Short mmCIF file of C-alpha atoms in Angstrom, two decimals:
data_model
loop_
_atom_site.label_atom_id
_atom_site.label_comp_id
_atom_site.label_asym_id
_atom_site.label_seq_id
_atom_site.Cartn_x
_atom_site.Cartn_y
_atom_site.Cartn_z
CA UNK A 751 62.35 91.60 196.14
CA UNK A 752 60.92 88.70 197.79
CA UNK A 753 62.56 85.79 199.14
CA UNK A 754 61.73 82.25 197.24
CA UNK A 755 61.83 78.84 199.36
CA UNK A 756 65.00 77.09 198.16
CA UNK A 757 64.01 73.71 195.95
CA UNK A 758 65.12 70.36 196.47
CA UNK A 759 67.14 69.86 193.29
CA UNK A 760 66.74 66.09 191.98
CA UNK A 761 69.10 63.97 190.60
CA UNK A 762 69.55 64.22 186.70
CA UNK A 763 67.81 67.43 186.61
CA UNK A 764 68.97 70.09 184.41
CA UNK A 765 69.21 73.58 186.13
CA UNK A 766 68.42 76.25 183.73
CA UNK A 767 68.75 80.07 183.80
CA UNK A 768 65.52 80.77 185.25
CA UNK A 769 66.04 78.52 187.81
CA UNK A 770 69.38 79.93 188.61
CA UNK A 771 68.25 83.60 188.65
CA UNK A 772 65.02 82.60 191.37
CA UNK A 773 67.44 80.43 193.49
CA UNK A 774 70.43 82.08 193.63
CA UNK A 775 70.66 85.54 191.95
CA UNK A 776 67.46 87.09 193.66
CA UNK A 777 67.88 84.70 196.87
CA UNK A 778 71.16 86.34 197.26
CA UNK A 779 70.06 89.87 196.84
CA UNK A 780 67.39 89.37 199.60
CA UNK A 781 70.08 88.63 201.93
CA UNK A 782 71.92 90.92 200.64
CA UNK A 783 69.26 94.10 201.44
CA UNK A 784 70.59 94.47 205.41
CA UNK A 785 74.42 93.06 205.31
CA UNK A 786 77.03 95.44 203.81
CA UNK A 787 79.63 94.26 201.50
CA UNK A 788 81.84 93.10 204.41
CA UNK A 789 79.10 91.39 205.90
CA UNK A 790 78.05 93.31 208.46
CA UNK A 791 74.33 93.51 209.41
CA UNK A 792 72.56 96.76 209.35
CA UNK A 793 69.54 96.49 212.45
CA UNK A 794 68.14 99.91 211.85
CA UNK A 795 65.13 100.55 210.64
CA UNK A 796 65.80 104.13 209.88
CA UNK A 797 68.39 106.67 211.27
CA UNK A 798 67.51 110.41 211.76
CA UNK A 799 71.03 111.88 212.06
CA UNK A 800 70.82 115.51 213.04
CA UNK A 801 70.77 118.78 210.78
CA UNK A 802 68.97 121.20 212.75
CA UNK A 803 66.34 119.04 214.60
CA UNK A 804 63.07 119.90 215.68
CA UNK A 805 62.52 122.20 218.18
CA UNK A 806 59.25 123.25 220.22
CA UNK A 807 57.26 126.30 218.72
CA UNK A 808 55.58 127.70 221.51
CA UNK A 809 54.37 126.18 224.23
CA UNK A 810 52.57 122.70 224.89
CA UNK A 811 52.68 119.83 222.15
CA UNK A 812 54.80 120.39 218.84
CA UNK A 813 54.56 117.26 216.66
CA UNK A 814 57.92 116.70 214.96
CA UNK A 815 56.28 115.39 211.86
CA UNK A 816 59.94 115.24 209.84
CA UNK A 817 60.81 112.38 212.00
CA UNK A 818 57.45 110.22 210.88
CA UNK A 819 58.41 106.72 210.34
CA UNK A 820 55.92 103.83 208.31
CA UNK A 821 56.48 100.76 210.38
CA UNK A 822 55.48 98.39 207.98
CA UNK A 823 52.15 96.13 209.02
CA UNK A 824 53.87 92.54 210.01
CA UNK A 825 57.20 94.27 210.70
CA UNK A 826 57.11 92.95 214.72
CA UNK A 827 55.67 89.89 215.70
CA UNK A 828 54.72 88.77 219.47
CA UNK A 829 57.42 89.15 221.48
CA UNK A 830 59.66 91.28 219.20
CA UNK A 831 59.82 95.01 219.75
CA UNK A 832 61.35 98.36 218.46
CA UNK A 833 64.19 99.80 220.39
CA UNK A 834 63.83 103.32 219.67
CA UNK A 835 66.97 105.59 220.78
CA UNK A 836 67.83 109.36 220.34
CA UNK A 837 68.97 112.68 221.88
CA UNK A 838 67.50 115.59 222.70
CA UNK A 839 69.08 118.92 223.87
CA UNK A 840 67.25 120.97 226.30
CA UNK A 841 68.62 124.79 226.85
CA UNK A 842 69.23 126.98 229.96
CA UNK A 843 65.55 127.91 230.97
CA UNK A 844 63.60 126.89 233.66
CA UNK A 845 60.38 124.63 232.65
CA UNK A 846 58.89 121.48 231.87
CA UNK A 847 60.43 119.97 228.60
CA UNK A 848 59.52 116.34 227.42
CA UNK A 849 59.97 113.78 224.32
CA UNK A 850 57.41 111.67 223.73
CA UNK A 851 56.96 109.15 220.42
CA UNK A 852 53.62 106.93 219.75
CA UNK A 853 53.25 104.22 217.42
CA UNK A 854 50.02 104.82 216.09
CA UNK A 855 49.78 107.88 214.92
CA UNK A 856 47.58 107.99 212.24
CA UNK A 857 44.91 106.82 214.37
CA UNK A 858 45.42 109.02 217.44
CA UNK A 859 42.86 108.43 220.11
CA UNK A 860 43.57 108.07 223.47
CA UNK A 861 44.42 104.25 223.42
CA UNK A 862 48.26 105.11 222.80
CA UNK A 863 51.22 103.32 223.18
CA UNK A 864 53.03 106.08 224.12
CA UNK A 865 56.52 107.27 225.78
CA UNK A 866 57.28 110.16 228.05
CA UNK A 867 60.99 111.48 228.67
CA UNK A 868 62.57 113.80 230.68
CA UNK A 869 61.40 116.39 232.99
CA UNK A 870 64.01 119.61 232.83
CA UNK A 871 63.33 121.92 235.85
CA UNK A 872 66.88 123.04 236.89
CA UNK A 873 68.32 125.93 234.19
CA UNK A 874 70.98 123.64 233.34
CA UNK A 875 71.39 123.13 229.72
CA UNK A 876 72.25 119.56 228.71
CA UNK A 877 71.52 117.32 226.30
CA UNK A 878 69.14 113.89 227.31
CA UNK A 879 70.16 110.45 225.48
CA UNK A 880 66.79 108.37 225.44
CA UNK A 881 65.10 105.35 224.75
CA UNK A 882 62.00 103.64 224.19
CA UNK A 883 60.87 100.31 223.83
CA UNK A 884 58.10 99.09 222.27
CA UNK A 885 57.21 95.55 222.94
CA UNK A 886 54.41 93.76 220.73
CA UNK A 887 52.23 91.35 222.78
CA UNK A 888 49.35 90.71 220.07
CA UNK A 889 48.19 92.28 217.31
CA UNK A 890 46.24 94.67 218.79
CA UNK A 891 48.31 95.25 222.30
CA UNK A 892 51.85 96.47 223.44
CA UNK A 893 53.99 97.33 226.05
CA UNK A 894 56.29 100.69 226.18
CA UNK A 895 58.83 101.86 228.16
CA UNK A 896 61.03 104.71 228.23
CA UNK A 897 64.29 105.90 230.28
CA UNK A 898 66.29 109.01 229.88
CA UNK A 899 69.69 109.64 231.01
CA UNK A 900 69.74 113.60 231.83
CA UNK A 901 72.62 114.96 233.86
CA UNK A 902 71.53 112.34 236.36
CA UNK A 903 71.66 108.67 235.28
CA UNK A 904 68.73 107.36 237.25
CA UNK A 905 66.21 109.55 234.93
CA UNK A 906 63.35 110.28 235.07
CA UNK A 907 61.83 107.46 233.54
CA UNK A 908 58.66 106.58 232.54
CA UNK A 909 56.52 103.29 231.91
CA UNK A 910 53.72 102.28 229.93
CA UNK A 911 52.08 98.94 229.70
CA UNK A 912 49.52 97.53 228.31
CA UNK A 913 47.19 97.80 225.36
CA UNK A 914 46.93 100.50 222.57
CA UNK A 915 44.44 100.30 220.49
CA UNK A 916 46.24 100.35 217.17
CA UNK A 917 47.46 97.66 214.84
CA UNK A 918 50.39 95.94 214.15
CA UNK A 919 49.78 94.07 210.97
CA UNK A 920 49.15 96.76 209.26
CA UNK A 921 51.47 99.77 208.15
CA UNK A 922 51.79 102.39 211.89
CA UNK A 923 53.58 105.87 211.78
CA UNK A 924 55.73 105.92 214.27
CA UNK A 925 55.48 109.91 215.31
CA UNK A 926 57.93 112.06 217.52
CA UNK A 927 56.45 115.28 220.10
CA UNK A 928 58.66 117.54 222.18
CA UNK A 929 56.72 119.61 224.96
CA UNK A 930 57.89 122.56 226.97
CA UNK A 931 56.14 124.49 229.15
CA UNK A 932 57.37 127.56 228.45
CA UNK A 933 56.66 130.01 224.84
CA UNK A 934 60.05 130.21 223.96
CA UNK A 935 60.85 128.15 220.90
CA UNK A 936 63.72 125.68 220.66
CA UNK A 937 64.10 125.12 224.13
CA UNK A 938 64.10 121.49 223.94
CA UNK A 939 64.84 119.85 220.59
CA UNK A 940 64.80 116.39 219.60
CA UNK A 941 67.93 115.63 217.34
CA UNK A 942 69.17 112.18 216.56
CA UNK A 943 66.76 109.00 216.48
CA UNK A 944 67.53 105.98 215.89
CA UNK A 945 64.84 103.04 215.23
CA UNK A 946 66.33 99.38 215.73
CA UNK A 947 64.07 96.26 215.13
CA UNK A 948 64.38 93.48 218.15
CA UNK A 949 63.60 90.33 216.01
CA UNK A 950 63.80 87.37 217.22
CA UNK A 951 64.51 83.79 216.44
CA UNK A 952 62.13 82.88 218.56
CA UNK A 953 59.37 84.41 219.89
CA UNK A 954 55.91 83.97 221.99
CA UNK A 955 53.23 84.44 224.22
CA UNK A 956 53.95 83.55 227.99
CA UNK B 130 70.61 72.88 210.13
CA UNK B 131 74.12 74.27 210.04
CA UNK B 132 75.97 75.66 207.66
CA UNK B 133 78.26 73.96 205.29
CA UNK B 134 81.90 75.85 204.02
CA UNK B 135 80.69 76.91 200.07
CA UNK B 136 82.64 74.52 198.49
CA UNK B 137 84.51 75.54 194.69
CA UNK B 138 82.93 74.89 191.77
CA UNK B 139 85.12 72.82 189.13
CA UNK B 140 84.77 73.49 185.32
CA UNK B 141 82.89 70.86 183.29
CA UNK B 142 81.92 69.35 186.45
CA UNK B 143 78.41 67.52 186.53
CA UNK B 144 76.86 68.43 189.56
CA UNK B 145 74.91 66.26 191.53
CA UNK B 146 71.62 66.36 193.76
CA UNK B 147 73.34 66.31 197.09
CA UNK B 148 76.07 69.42 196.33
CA UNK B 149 73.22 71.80 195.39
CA UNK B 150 71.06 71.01 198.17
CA UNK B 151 74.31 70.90 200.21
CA UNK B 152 75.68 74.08 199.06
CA UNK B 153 72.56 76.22 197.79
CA UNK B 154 69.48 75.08 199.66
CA UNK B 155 70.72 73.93 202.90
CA UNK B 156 73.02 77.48 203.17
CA UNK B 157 70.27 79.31 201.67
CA UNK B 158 68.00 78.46 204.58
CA UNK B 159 70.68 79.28 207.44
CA UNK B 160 70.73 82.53 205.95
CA UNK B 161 67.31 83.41 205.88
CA UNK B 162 66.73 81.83 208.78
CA UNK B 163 68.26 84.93 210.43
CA UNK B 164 66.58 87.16 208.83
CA UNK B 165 62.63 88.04 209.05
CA UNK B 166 59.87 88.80 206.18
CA UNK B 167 60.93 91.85 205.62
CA UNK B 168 64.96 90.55 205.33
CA UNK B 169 65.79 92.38 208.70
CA UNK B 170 68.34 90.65 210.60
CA UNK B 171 66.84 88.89 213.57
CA UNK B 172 69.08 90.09 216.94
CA UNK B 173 67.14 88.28 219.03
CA UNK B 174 67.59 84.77 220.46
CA UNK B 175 64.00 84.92 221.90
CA UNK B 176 61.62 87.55 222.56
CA UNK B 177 58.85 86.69 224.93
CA UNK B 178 55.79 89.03 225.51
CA UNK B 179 53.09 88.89 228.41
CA UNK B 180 50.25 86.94 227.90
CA UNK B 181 47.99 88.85 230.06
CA UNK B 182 47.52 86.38 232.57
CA UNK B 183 49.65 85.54 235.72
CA UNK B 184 50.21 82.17 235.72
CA UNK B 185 52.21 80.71 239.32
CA UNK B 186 55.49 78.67 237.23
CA UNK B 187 54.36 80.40 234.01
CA UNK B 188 55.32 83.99 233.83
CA UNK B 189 54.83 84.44 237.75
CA UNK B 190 55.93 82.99 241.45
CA UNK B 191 54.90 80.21 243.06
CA UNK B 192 53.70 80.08 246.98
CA UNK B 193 56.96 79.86 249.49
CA UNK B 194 60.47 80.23 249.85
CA UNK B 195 61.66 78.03 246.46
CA UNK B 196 62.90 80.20 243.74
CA UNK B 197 60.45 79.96 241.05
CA UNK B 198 61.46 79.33 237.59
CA UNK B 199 59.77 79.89 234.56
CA UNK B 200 60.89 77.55 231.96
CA UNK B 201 58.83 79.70 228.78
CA UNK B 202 61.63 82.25 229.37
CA UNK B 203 64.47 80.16 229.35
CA UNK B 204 66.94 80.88 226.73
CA UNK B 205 69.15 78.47 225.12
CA UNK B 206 72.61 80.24 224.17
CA UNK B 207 74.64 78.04 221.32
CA UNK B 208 77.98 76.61 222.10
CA UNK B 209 80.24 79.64 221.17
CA UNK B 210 77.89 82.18 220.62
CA UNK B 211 79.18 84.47 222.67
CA UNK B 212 83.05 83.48 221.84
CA UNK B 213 85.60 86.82 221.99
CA UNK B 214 86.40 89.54 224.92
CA UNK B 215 83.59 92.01 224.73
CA UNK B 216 80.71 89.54 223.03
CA UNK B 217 77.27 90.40 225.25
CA UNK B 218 74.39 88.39 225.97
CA UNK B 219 72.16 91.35 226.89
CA UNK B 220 68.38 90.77 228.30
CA UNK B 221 65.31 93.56 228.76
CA UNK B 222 62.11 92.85 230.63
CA UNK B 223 59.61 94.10 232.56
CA UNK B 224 58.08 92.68 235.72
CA UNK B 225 55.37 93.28 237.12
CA UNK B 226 54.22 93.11 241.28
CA UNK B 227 51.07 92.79 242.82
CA UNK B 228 49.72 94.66 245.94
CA UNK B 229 50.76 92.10 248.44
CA UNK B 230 53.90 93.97 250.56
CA UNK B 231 56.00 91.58 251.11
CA UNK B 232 59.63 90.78 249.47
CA UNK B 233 59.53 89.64 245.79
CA UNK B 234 62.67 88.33 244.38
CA UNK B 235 64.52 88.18 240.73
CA UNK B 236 66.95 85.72 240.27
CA UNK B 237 68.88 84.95 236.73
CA UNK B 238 71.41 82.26 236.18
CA UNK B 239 73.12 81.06 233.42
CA UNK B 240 74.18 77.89 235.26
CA UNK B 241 71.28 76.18 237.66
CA UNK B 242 74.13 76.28 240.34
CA UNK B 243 74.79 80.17 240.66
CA UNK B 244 71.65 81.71 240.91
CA UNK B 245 72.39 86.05 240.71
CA UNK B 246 69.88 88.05 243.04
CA UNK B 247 69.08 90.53 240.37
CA UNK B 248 66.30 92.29 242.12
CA UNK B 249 64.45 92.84 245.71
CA UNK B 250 62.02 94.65 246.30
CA UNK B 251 58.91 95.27 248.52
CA UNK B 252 56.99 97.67 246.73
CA UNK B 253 54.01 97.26 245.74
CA UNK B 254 52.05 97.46 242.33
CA UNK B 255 55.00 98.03 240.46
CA UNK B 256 56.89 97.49 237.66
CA UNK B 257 59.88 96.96 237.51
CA UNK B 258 62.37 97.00 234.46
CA UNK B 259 65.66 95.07 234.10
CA UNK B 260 68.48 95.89 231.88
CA UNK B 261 71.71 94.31 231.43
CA UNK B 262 74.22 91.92 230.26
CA UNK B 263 76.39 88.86 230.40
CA UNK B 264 79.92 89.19 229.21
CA UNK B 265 82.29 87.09 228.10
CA UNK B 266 85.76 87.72 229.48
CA UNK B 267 87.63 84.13 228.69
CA UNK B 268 85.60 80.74 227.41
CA UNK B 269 85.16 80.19 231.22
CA UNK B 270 85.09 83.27 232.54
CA UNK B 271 82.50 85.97 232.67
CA UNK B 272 80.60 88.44 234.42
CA UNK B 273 77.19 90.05 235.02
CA UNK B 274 76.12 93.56 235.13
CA UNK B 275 72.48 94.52 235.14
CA UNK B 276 70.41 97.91 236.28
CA UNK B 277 66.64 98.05 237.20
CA UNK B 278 64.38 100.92 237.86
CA UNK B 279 60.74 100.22 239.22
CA UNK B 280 57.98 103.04 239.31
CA UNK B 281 54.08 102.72 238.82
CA UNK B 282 52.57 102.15 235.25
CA UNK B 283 52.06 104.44 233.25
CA UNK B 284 53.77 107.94 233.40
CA UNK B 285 54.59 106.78 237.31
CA UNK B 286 58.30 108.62 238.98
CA UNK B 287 60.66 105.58 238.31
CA UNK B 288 63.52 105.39 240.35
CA UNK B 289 66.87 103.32 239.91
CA UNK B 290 66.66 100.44 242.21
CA UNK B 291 69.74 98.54 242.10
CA UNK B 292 73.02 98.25 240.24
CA UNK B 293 74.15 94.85 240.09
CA UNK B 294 77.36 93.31 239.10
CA UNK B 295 79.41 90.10 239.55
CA UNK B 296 81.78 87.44 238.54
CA UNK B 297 80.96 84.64 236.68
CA UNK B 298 82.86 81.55 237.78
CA UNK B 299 81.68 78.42 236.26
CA UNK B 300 80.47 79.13 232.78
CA UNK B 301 82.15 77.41 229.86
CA UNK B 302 81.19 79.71 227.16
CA UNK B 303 82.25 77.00 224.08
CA UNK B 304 79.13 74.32 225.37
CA UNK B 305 75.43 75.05 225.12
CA UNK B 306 74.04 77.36 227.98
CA UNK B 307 71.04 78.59 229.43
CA UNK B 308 69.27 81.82 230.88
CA UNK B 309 67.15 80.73 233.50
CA UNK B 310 65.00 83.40 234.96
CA UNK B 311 63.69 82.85 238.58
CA UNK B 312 61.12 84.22 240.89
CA UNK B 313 60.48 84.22 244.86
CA UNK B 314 57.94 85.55 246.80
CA UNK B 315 55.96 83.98 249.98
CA UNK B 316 52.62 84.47 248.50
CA UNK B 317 52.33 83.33 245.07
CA UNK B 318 51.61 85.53 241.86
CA UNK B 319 53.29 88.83 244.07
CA UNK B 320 55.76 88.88 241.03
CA UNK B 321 55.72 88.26 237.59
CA UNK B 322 57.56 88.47 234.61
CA UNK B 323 56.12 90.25 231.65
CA UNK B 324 58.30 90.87 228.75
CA UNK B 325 61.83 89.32 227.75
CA UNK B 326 63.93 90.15 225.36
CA UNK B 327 67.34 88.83 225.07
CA UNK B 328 69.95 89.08 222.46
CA UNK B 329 73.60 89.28 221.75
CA UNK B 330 75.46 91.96 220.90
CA UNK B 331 79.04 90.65 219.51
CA UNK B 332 81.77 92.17 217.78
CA UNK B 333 83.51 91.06 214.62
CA UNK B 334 86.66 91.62 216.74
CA UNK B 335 87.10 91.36 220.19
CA UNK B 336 90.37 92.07 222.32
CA UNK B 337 91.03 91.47 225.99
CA UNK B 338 94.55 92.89 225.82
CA UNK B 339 93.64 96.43 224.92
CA UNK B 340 91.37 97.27 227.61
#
C-alpha cells in the first residue's frame, strides 16, 4: 500500500468513488500500518521475543542466522539510525563471551559496521541488556556504537565509527553473532532483540 | 500546517472546496508528515549525522575560552511538546576529540541563559558518547540527566565518564524551545560533535502524583 499525495479538491467538483477510495480509504490504511486501534504508534521494526534463543556451538563465531532482519534499501536516511536493543544471558563459566550484530551481512567483507558487547571473565552468571546504534551518515557510510549493562553499569562498551562499505538504499540483513571462548555450547545466548527505527523529521549532514 | 478538529459530516450537505481540503488534505498531510516512506512513525525531531569534516562553529570548537555553539544541531522543541510529568526530550551523540591534551568542554542548554556542563574531558583521540534526557516535571519546571562514556574508536575499553544531573529552573515548557549544543576548547577543532539524535519519548498519560 502506497501513500497518494492528497489533491486539491476544486470548487463544483464532483467526488466520485474512485476518488474517495485513493484519498481516503487507502490514505487511511497507510497511516493506519504502524498506529494500533487506540492510536498508539508501533516504532519497531521487528521484535525477537525469546523462545529458546541462540546459543554458541562451540567455540569462536556462531552466526545466529534466526535473528536475520531485511532492512529495507531507503529505510534510514542521513542522520536517522537503528536503535537496536536486546539481552543476552551468559552462564557460570569462566571465558570470553561477546554479541556482536552487522548491518551488511550479505556482503561481509571486512568494511563492517559492526558492534561488539560484553566481555564475561568472572564465573558469574548474569544476563547483559544491550544496545547498538547504528547511525547513517551517507549512503555508503555509518557510525555504530554499542554499550552493555553487565552486572556493572559502566560496561564494557564498545565504539565504532566511520564507514562500512555496504549500502543503505538498498535492502541490508541486519545479522546477530555470539562468541565465547570456550567449547561449551550455550554459554552465552542472545535472547530478546528488539530493532527500533530513529526517523526523523528532520534530518542532515553537519 | 496544523491540524484541524475532523469536523461532522451533515446528510444532504453539499460540500465545498475549502472543507475537503480543510478536513481531508490539510489533515492528511499532518499525518503523513510523521510518518516516513515506508509509513514508520518518525520519533525523531532531528537527526544529524557527521559530515566528515571538522568545521570550527560547524560541528566543532572554535579557538579560546567562548563556548562554541553549533547552530546545525540546534533543535527546535514545539510549544507543548513535551506537556505531562514523565514526557522526555532524550538526545544521543557522539563526539569526537583530537590529539591536542588540553580540556575540551560539552555544554547543552535549553535556554541560552543556563548553559549545563555536560562533559570535560582531557583525553585525547577520543570519542566520546552522550546519552540522556530532559524531563518535564511542571510547564516550568524540569530537569536534566545525562551519562557519557568515552573510549578509543573502534573496539577501544570505554569507560563511564560522568553522570550528570540537575534542575531546570527557567524553562516554560508550553512556548517554543531550543537545544543548543555548545563546545569549548582553547585550541580550536580539539572537539567536535559527530552525530545527534534527539527525540521525545512521551506518554499518553503522565502523573506527577504517583511517583
Amino acid at each position: 500500500m502506497s501513500w497518494t499525495a492528497p489533491v486539491t479538491w476544486a470548487p463544483g467538483h464532483m467526488v466520485n468513488a474512485a476518488e474517495m477510495n485513493a484519498q481516503v480509504r487507502d490514505n487511511f490504511t497507510y497511516l493506519k500500518q504502524r498506529v494500533d486501534d487506540d492510536g498508539s504508534h508501533r516504532h519497531n521494526v521487528y521484535s525477537f521475543g525469546l523462545s529458546a534463543g541462540v546459543g554458541n556451538t562451540g567455540s569462536g563465531w556462531t552466526t545466529c542466522y534466526a535473528y536475520d532482519l531485511t532492512i529495507p534499501g531507503g529505510l534510514v536516511r542521513d542522520g536517522e539510525a537503528l536503535q537496536i536493543s536486546g539481552v543476552a544471558s551468559v552462564t557460570a563459566t569462566l571465558g570470553d563471551r561477546r554479541v556482536a550484530c552487522r548491518i551488511d551481512a550479505t556482503s561481509g567483507g571486512s568494511t563492517l559496521v559492526y558492534g561488539y558487547l560484553e566481555s564475561e571473565t568472572a564465573a558469574t552468571a548474569n544476563t547483559a541488556p544491550f544496545e547498538f546504534l547504528f547511525i547513517r551518515r551517507s549512503s555508503t557510510t555509518g557510525a555504530a556504537v554499542g554499550w552493555s549493562y553487565k552486572v556493572d553499569p559502566r560496561g564494557p562498551m564498545e565504539i565504532v565509527i566511520g564507514t562500512s562499505g555496504h549500502d543503505w538504499t538498498v535492502d541490508q540483513v541486519l545479522r546477530w553473532w555470539v562468541y565465547s571462548s570456550v567449547a561449551t555450547n550455550n554459554v552465552i545466548i542472545l535472547m530478546d532483540v528488539h530493532v527500533q527505527l530513529f526517523g526523523a523529521l528532520s534530518a542532515k549532514l553537519v | 500546517m496544523s491540524w484541524t478538529a475532523p469536523r461532522t459530516w451533515v446528510n444532504s450537505e453539499a460540500e465545498t472546496a475549502s472543507i475537503m481540503n480543510t478536513h481531508i488534505r490539510d489533515n492528511m498531510k499532518v499525518l503523513v508528515d510523521m510518518h516516513n516512506a515506508n509509513g514508520f512513525p518518525k520519533t525523531l525531531l532531528k537527526g544529524c549525522a557527521y559530515s566528515g569534516t571538522p568545521t570550527a562553529n560547524v560541528n566543532a570548537n572554535a579557538a579560546g575560552s567562548g563556548q562554541t555553539e553549533l547552530p546545525g544541531y540546534r533543535v527546535t522543541i514545539p510549544a507543548n511538546y513535551l506537556k505531562q510529568p514523565g514526557d522526555r526530550l532524550y538526545f544521543q551523540g557522539t563526539f569526537a576529540t583530537s590529539a591536542t591534551n588540553e580540556a575540551a568542554r560539552i555544554y547543552l542548554a535549553i535556554d541560552t541563559a543556563t548553559k549545563i556542563l555536560t562533559y570535560n574531558t582531557t583525553q585525547v583521540s577520543t570519542i566520546p558518547v552522550l546519552c540522556g534526557w530532559f524531563g518535564y516535571n511542571t510547564q516550568t519546571t524540569g530537569e536534566y540527566r545525562a551519562w557519557q562514556w568515552y573510549g578509543a574508536a573502534n573496539y577501544g575499553a570505554p569507560l563511564l565518564a560522568h553522570n550528570g544531573t540537575t534542575a531546570l529552573g527557567t524553562i516554560d515548557w508550553a512556548t517554543t524551545q531550543y537545544l543548543y549544543v555548545y563546545l569549548m576548547a582553547a585550541t580550536a577543532l580539539t572537539i567536535t560533535l559527530t552525530d545527534w539524535l534527539v527525540g521525545g519519548r512521551r506518554a499518553r498519560t503522565g502523573d506527577a502524583a504517583a511517583v
